[in-house]
Coordinates of C-alpha atoms in Angstrom, one line a residue:
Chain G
X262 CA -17.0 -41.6 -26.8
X263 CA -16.0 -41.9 -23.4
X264 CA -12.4 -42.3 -23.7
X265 CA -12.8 -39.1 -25.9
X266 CA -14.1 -37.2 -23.0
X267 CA -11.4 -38.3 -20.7
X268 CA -8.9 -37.0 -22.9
X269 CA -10.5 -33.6 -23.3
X270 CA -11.0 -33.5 -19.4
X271 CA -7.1 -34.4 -18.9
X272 CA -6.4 -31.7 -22.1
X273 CA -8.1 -29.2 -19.9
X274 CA -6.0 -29.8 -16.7
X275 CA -2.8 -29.7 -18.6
X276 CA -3.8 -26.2 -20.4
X277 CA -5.4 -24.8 -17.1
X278 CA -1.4 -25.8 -15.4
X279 CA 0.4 -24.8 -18.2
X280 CA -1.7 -20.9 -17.9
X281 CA -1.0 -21.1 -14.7
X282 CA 2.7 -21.7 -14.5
X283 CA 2.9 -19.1 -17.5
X284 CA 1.3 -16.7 -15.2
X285 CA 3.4 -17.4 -11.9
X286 CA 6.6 -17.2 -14.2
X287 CA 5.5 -13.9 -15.8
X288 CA 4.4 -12.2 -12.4
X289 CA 7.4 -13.1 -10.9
X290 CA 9.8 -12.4 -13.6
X291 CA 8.2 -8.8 -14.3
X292 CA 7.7 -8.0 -10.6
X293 CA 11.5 -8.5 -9.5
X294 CA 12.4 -6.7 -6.3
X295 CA 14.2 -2.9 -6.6
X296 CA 12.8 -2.6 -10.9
X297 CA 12.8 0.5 -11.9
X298 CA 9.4 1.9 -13.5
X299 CA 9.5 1.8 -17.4
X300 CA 8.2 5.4 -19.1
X301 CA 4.9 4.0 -19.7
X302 CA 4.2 2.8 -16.3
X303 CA 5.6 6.2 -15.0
X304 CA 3.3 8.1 -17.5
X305 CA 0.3 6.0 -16.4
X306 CA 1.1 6.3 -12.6
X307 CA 2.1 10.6 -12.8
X308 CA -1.1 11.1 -14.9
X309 CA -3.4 9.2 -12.9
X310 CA -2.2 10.0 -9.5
X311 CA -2.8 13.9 -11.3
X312 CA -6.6 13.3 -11.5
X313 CA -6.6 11.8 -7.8
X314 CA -4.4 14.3 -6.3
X315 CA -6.9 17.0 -8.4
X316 CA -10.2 15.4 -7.2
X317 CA -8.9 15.1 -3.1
X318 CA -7.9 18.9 -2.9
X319 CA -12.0 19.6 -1.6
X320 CA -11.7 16.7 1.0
X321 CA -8.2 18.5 2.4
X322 CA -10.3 21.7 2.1
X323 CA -12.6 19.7 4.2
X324 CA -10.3 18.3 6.4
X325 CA -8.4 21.5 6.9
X326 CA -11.9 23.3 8.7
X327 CA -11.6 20.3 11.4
X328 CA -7.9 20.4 11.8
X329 CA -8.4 24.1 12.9
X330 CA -8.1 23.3 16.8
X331 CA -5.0 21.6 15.6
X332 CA -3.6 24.6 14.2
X333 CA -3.8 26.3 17.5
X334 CA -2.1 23.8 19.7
X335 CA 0.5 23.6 16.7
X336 CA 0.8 27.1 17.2
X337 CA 1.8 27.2 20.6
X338 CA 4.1 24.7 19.7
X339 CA 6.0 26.4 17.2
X340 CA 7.2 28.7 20.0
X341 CA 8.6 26.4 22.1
X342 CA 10.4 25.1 18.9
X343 CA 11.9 28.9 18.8
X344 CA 13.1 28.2 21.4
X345 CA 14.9 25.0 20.0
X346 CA 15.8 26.2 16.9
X347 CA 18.8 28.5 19.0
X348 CA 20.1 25.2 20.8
X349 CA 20.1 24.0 17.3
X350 CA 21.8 26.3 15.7
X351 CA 24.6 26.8 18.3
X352 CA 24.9 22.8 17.9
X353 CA 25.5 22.8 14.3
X354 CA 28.3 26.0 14.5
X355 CA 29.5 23.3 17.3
X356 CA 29.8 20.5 14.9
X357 CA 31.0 22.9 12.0
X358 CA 33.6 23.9 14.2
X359 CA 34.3 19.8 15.4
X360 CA 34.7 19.3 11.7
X361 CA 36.7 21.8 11.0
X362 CA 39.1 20.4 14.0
X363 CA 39.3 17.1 12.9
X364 CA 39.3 17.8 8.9
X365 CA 36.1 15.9 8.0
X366 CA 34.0 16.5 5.0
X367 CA 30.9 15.0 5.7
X368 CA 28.9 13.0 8.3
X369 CA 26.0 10.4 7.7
X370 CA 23.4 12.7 9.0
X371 CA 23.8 15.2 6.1
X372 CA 20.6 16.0 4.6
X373 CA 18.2 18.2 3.1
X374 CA 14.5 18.0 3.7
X375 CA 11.5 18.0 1.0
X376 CA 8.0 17.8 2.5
X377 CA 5.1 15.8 0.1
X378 CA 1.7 15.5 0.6
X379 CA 0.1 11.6 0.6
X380 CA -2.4 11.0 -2.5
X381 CA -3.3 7.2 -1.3
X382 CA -2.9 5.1 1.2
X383 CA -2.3 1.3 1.2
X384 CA -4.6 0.5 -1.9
X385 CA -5.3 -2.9 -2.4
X386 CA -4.9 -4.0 1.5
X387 CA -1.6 -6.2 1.1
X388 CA 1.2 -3.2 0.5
X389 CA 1.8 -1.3 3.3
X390 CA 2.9 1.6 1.2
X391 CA 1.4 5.1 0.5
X392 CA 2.2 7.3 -2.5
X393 CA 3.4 10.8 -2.3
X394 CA 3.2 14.1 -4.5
X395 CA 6.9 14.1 -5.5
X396 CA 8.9 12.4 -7.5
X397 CA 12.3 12.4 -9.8
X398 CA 11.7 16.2 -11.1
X399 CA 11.8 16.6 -7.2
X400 CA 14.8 15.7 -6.5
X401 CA 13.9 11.9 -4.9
X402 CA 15.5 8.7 -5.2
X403 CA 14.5 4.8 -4.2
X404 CA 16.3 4.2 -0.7
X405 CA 15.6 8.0 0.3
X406 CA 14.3 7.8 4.3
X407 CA 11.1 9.2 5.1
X408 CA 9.6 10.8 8.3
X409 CA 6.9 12.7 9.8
X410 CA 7.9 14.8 13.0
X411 CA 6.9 11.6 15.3
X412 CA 9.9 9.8 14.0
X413 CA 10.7 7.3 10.5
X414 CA 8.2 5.8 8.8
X415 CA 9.9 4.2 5.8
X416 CA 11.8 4.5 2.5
X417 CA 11.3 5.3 -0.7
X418 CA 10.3 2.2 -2.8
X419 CA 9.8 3.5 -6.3
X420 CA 9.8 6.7 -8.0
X421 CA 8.2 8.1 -11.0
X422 CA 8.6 12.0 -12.5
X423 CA 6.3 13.4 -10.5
X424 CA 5.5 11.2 -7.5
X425 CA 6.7 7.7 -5.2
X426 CA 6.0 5.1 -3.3
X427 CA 7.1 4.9 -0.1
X428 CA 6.8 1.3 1.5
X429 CA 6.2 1.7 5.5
X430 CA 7.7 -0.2 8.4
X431 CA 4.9 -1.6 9.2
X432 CA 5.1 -3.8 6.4
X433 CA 4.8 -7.6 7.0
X434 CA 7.6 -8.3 4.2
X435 CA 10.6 -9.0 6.6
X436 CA 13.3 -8.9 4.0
X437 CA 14.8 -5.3 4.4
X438 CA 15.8 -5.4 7.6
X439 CA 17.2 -2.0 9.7
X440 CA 20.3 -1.1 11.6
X441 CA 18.9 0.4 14.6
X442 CA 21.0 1.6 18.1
X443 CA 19.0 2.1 21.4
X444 CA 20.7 4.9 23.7
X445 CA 21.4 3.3 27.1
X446 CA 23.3 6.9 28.4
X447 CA 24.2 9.4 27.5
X448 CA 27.3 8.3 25.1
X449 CA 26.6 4.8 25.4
X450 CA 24.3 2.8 22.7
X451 CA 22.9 -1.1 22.4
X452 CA 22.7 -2.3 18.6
X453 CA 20.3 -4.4 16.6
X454 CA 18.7 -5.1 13.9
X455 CA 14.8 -4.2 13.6
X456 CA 13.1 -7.6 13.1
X457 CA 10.2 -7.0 12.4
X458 CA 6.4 -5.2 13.1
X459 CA 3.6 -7.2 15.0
X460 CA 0.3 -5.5 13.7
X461 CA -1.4 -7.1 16.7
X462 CA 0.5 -5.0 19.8
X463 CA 1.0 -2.4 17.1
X464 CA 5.1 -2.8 18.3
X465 CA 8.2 -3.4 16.6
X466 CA 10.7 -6.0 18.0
X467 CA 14.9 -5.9 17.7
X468 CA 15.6 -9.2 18.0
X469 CA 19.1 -11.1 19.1
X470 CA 20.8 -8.5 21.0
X471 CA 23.7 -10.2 22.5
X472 CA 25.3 -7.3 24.9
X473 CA 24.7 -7.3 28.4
X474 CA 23.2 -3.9 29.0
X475 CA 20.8 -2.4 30.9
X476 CA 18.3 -1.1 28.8
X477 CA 15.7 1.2 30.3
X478 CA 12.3 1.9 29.4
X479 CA 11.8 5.2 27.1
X480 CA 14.9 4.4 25.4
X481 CA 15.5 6.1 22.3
X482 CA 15.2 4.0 19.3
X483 CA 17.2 5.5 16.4
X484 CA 18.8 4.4 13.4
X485 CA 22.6 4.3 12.8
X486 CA 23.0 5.5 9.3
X487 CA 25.3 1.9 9.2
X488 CA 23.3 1.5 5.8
X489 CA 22.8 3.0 2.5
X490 CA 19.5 3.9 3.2
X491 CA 18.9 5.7 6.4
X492 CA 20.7 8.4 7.6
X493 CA 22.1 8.3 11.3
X494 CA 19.8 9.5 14.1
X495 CA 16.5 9.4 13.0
X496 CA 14.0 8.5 15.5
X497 CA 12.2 5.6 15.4
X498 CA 10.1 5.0 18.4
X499 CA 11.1 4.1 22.3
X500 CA 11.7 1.2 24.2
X501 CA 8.3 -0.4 25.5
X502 CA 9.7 -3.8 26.8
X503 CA 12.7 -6.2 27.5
X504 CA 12.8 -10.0 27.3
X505 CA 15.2 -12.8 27.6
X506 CA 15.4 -16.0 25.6
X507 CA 15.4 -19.4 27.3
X508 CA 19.3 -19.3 27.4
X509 CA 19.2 -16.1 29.3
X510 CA 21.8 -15.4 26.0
X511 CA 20.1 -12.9 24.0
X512 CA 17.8 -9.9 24.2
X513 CA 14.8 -9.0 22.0
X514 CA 13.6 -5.3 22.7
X515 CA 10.2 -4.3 22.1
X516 CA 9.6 -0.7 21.2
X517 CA 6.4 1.9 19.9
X518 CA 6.7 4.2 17.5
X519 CA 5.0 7.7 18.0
X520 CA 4.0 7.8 14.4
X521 CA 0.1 7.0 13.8
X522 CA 0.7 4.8 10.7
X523 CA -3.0 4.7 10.4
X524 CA -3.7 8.6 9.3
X525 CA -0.9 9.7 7.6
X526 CA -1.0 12.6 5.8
X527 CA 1.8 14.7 5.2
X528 CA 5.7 13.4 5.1
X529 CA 9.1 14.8 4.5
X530 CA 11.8 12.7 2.5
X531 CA 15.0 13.0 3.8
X532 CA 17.0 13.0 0.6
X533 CA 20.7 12.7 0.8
X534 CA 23.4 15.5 -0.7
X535 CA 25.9 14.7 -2.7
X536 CA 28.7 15.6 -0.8
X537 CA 27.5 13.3 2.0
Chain X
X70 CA -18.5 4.4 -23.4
X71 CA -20.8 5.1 -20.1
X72 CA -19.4 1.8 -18.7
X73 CA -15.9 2.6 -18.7
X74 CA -16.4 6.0 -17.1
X75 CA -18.1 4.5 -14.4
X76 CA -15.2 1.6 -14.0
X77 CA -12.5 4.7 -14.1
X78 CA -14.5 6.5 -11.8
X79 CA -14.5 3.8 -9.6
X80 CA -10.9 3.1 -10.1
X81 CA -10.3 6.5 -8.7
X82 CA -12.5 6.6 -6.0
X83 CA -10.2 3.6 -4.8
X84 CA -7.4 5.8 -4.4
X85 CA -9.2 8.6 -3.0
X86 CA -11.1 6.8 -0.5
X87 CA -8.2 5.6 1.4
X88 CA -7.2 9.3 2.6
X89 CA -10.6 9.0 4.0
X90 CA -10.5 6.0 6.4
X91 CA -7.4 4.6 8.2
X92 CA -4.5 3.1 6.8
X93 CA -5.3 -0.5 8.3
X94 CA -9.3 0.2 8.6
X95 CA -11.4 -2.9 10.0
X96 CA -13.9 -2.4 7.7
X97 CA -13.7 0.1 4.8
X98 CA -10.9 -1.6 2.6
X99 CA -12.0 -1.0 -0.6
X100 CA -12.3 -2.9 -4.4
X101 CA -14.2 -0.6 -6.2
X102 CA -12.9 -1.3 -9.5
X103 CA -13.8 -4.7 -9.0
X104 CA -16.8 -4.4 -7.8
X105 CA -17.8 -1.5 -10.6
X106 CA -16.6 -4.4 -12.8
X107 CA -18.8 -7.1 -11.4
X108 CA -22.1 -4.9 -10.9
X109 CA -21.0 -3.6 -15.0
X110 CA -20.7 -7.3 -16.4
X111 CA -25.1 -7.6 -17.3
X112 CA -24.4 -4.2 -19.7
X113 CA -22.1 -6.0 -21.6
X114 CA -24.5 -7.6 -23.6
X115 CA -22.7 -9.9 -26.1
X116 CA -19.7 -8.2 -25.6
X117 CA -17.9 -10.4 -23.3
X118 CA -14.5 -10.1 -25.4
X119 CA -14.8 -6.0 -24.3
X120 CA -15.8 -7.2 -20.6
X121 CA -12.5 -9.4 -20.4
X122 CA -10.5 -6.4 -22.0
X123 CA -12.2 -3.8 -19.6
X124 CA -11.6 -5.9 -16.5
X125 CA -7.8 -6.7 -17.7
X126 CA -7.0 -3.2 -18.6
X127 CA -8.3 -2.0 -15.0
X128 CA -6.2 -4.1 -13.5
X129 CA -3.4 -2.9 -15.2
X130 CA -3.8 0.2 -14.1
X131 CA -4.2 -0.7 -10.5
X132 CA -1.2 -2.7 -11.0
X133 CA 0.6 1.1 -11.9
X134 CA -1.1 3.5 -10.5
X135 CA -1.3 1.7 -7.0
X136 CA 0.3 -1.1 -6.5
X137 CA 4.0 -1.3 -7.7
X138 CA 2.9 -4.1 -9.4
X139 CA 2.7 -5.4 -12.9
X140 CA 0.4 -7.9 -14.5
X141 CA -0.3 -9.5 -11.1
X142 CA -4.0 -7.6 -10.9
X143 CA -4.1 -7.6 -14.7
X144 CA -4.2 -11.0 -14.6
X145 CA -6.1 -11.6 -11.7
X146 CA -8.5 -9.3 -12.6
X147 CA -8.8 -11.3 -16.2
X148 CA -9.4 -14.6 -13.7
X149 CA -12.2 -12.8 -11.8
X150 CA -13.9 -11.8 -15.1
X151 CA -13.6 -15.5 -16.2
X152 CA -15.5 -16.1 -12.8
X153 CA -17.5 -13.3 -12.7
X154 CA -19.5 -14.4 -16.3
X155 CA -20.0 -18.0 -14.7
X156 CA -21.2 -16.5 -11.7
X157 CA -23.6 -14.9 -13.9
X158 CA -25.3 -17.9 -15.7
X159 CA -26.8 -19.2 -12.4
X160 CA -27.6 -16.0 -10.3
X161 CA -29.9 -13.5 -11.2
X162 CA -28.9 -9.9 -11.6
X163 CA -30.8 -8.8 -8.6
X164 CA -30.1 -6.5 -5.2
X165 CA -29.6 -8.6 -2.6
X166 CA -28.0 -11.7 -5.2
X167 CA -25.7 -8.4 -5.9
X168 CA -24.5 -8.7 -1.6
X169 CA -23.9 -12.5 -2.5
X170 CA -22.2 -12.1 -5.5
X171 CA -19.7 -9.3 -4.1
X172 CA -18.9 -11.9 -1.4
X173 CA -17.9 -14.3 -3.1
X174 CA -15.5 -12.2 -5.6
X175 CA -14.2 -10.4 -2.7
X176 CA -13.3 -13.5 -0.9
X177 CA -11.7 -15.4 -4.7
X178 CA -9.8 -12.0 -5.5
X179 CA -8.3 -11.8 -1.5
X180 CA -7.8 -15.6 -1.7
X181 CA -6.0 -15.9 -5.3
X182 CA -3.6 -12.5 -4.4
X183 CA -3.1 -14.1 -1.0
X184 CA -1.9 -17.2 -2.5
X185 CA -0.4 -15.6 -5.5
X186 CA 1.9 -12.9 -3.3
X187 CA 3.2 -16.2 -1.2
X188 CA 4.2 -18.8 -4.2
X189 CA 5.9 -15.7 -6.0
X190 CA 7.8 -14.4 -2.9
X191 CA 7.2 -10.8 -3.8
X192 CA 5.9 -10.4 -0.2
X193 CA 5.0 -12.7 3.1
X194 CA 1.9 -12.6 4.8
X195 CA 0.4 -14.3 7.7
X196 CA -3.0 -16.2 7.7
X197 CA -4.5 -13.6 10.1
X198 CA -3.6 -10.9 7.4
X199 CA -5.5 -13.1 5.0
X200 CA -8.3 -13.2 7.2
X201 CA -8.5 -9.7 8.0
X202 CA -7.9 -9.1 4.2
X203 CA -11.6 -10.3 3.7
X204 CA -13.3 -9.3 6.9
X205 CA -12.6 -5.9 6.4
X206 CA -13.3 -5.5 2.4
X207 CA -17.0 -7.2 2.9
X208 CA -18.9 -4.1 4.4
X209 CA -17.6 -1.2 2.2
X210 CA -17.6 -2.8 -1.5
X211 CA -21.3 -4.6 -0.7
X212 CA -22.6 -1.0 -0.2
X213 CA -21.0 0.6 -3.3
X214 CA -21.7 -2.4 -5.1
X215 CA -25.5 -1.9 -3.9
X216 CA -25.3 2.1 -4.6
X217 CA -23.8 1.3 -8.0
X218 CA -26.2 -1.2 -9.2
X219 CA -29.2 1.3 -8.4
X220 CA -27.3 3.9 -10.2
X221 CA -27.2 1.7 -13.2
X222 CA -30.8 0.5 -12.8
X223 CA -31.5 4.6 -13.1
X224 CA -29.3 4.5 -16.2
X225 CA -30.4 2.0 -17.5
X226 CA -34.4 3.4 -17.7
X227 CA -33.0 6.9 -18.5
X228 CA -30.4 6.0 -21.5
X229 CA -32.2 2.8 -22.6
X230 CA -29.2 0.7 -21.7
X231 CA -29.0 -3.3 -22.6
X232 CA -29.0 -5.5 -19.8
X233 CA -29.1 -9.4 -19.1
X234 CA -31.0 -10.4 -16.3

């Protein structure tokens, strides 16, 4: 009787391990980094994220009546950007022109804009992503950068017809990491890699830079279009603080962003053209 | 039927909630479709092969609609419901055994995601993420735990609903 019940206790462990290993493997195997959605999940996700989108249009209603203030400073705002817009467009006949000179087709920084609204944010506490109101019929790919007008927030992690997640970087998940340059002068640049984000300081660090510049504080933090996701240019956030290593060899640069990861609301994707 | 309206309800007040409260709120980090699940499991009277099927399928749909995941909440989800039912055969279903009984799933669902995130390498956390992953779910889901289960109490008298206690 006994040894009966030792067996079934030992029977027990090695079903529990084998269940266990069977779910570790099937996790893993179905949840491999850059997968595309299959129809159903993409069915599932645009129908869904329908009802939620439906059911939050009274809160942004709601949200829209305290935002009113807002709308006023934004207004005052928009006509200093006027203002802008006529440097801006006097740059770009400039660079037409450049192009034109030195017979080039296209540039990294080629892109169109498409603005989204966010439906959710950061459900289920561990993904540092937030979904968005458009999707493949819109024109967005996975890789596609994303912004607000206080600089990059992230990329586009996966896409389904009608919406996408976009994974933020303040994510802890340190794999993807960014080509970033830090403007020392005025044609002069430092570059790095982005290391990481400490949720603590609320920073982001760009570790190992071996140059020996001097870097001062308020330096622009962009990116340098050097990969396939981000285009050139796009602000990140600006320099906060410099330190050494012990061998006095390297640099790591903190920096803030001037995006308020914490209430986003409305993005644009920065999707690329085909010519660039 | 009743009971998987309120889990899909709950399911999307997940979502919508988090356009509410901050991105990386202290406090309001919410499990409702757990919790809708746990507060739900008494009205599945003898009907724990639906309650198992209810709680995998709304992890599923996490797992899609949310997450970018697949399985991994289906599963879990499946795990909690295991635990949820053994919970059940030594506490009452009763208010404040309710704020004791959230605690403990909260703290097993944070743990076993935690654990199961690192082993499979999908992402890397640190233990202060952990932490903070169950200090700041603990305040929101007790209360809509608590304002579910007297929602279902009301149900329960007005519909004549079956319920183990």
């Amino acid at each position: 009787m006994y040894k009966q019940k030792k067996w079934d206790m030992r029977h027990l462990v090695v079903v529990f391990l084998i269940v266990l290993l069977l779910f570790l493997v099937i996790v893993t195997v179905v949840n491999k980094k850059d997968r595309n959605l299959s129809y159903p999940e993409k069915v599932i996700k645009d129908t869904t994220l329908l009802v939620v989108k439906t059911l939050k249009k009274p809160f942004d209603l709601l949200q829209g009546k305290v935002t009113d203030k807002k709308l006023k400073e934004l207004k005052e705002k928009a006509k200093q950007v006027d203002s802008m817009q006529a440097k801006y467009d006097e740059a770009l006949k400039d660079i037409k022109d450049l192009k034109e000179l030195v017979e080039l087709n296209s540039t990294l920084r080629e892109n169109s804009y498409l603005n989204a609204t966010v439906v959710s944010r950061n459900v289920g506490y561990w993904n540092q992503y937030i979904t968005i109101d458009k999707g493949k019929k819109n024109g967005v790919e996975v890789g596609y950068a994303v912004v607000t007008s206080a600089g990059l927030i992230g990329k586009i992690e996966s896409v389904s017809n009608f919406n996408s997640t976009v994974k933020l970087l303040t994510s802890e998940d340190v794999s993807d990491k960014i080509s970033v340059k830090i403007k020392v002068s005025d044609d002069d640049y430092v570059y790095g890699l982005l290391n990481g984000y400490n949720s603590k300081t609320k920073k982001f660090q760009i570790e190992g830079i071996a140059e020996n510049k001097e870097i001062p504080a308020d330096s622009l933090v962009t990116t340098t279009g050097l990969s396939n996701d981000f285009p050139s240019g796009v602000l990140i956030g600006k320099v906060d603080s410099i330190s050494k290593d012990h061998f006095d060899l390297a640099s790591t640069v903190s920096f803030k962003s001037e995006v308020d990861f914490e209430k986003i609301s409305y993005v644009t994707i920065l999707k690329k053209d085909a010519t660039s | 039927m009743i009971y998987f309206i309120i889990v899909f309800i709950s399911f999307l007040l997940e979502g919508l909630i988090t356009n509410i409260f901050s991105l990386n709120s202290l406090f309001f980090q919410n499990c409702f479709t757990l919790v809708s699940l746990l507060v739900l499991y008494p009205y599945f009277y003898h009907k724990t092969k639906t309650f198992y099927i209810t709680a995998f399928i709304a992890g599923m749909f996490l797992d899609i609609t949310y997450m970018n995941t697949v399985f991994l909440h289906g599963l879990i989800f499946l795990a909690l419901a295991f635990l949820i039912q053994y919970l059940y055969v030594y506490i009452s279903s009763h208010a404040l055994n309710l704020v004791f009984l959230i605690s403990i799933v909260i703290i097993a669902f944070r743990t076993l995601t935690y654990f199961i995130l690192i082993v499979i390498g999908v992402r890397s956390f640190s233990f202060l993420t952990y932490a903070r992953s169950i200090t700041s779910s603990l305040l929101i889901n007790i209360i809509y735990g608590l304002i579910l289960y007297w929602i279902m109490e009301f149900l329960k008298k007005k519909l004549n609903l079956t319920k183990i206690d």
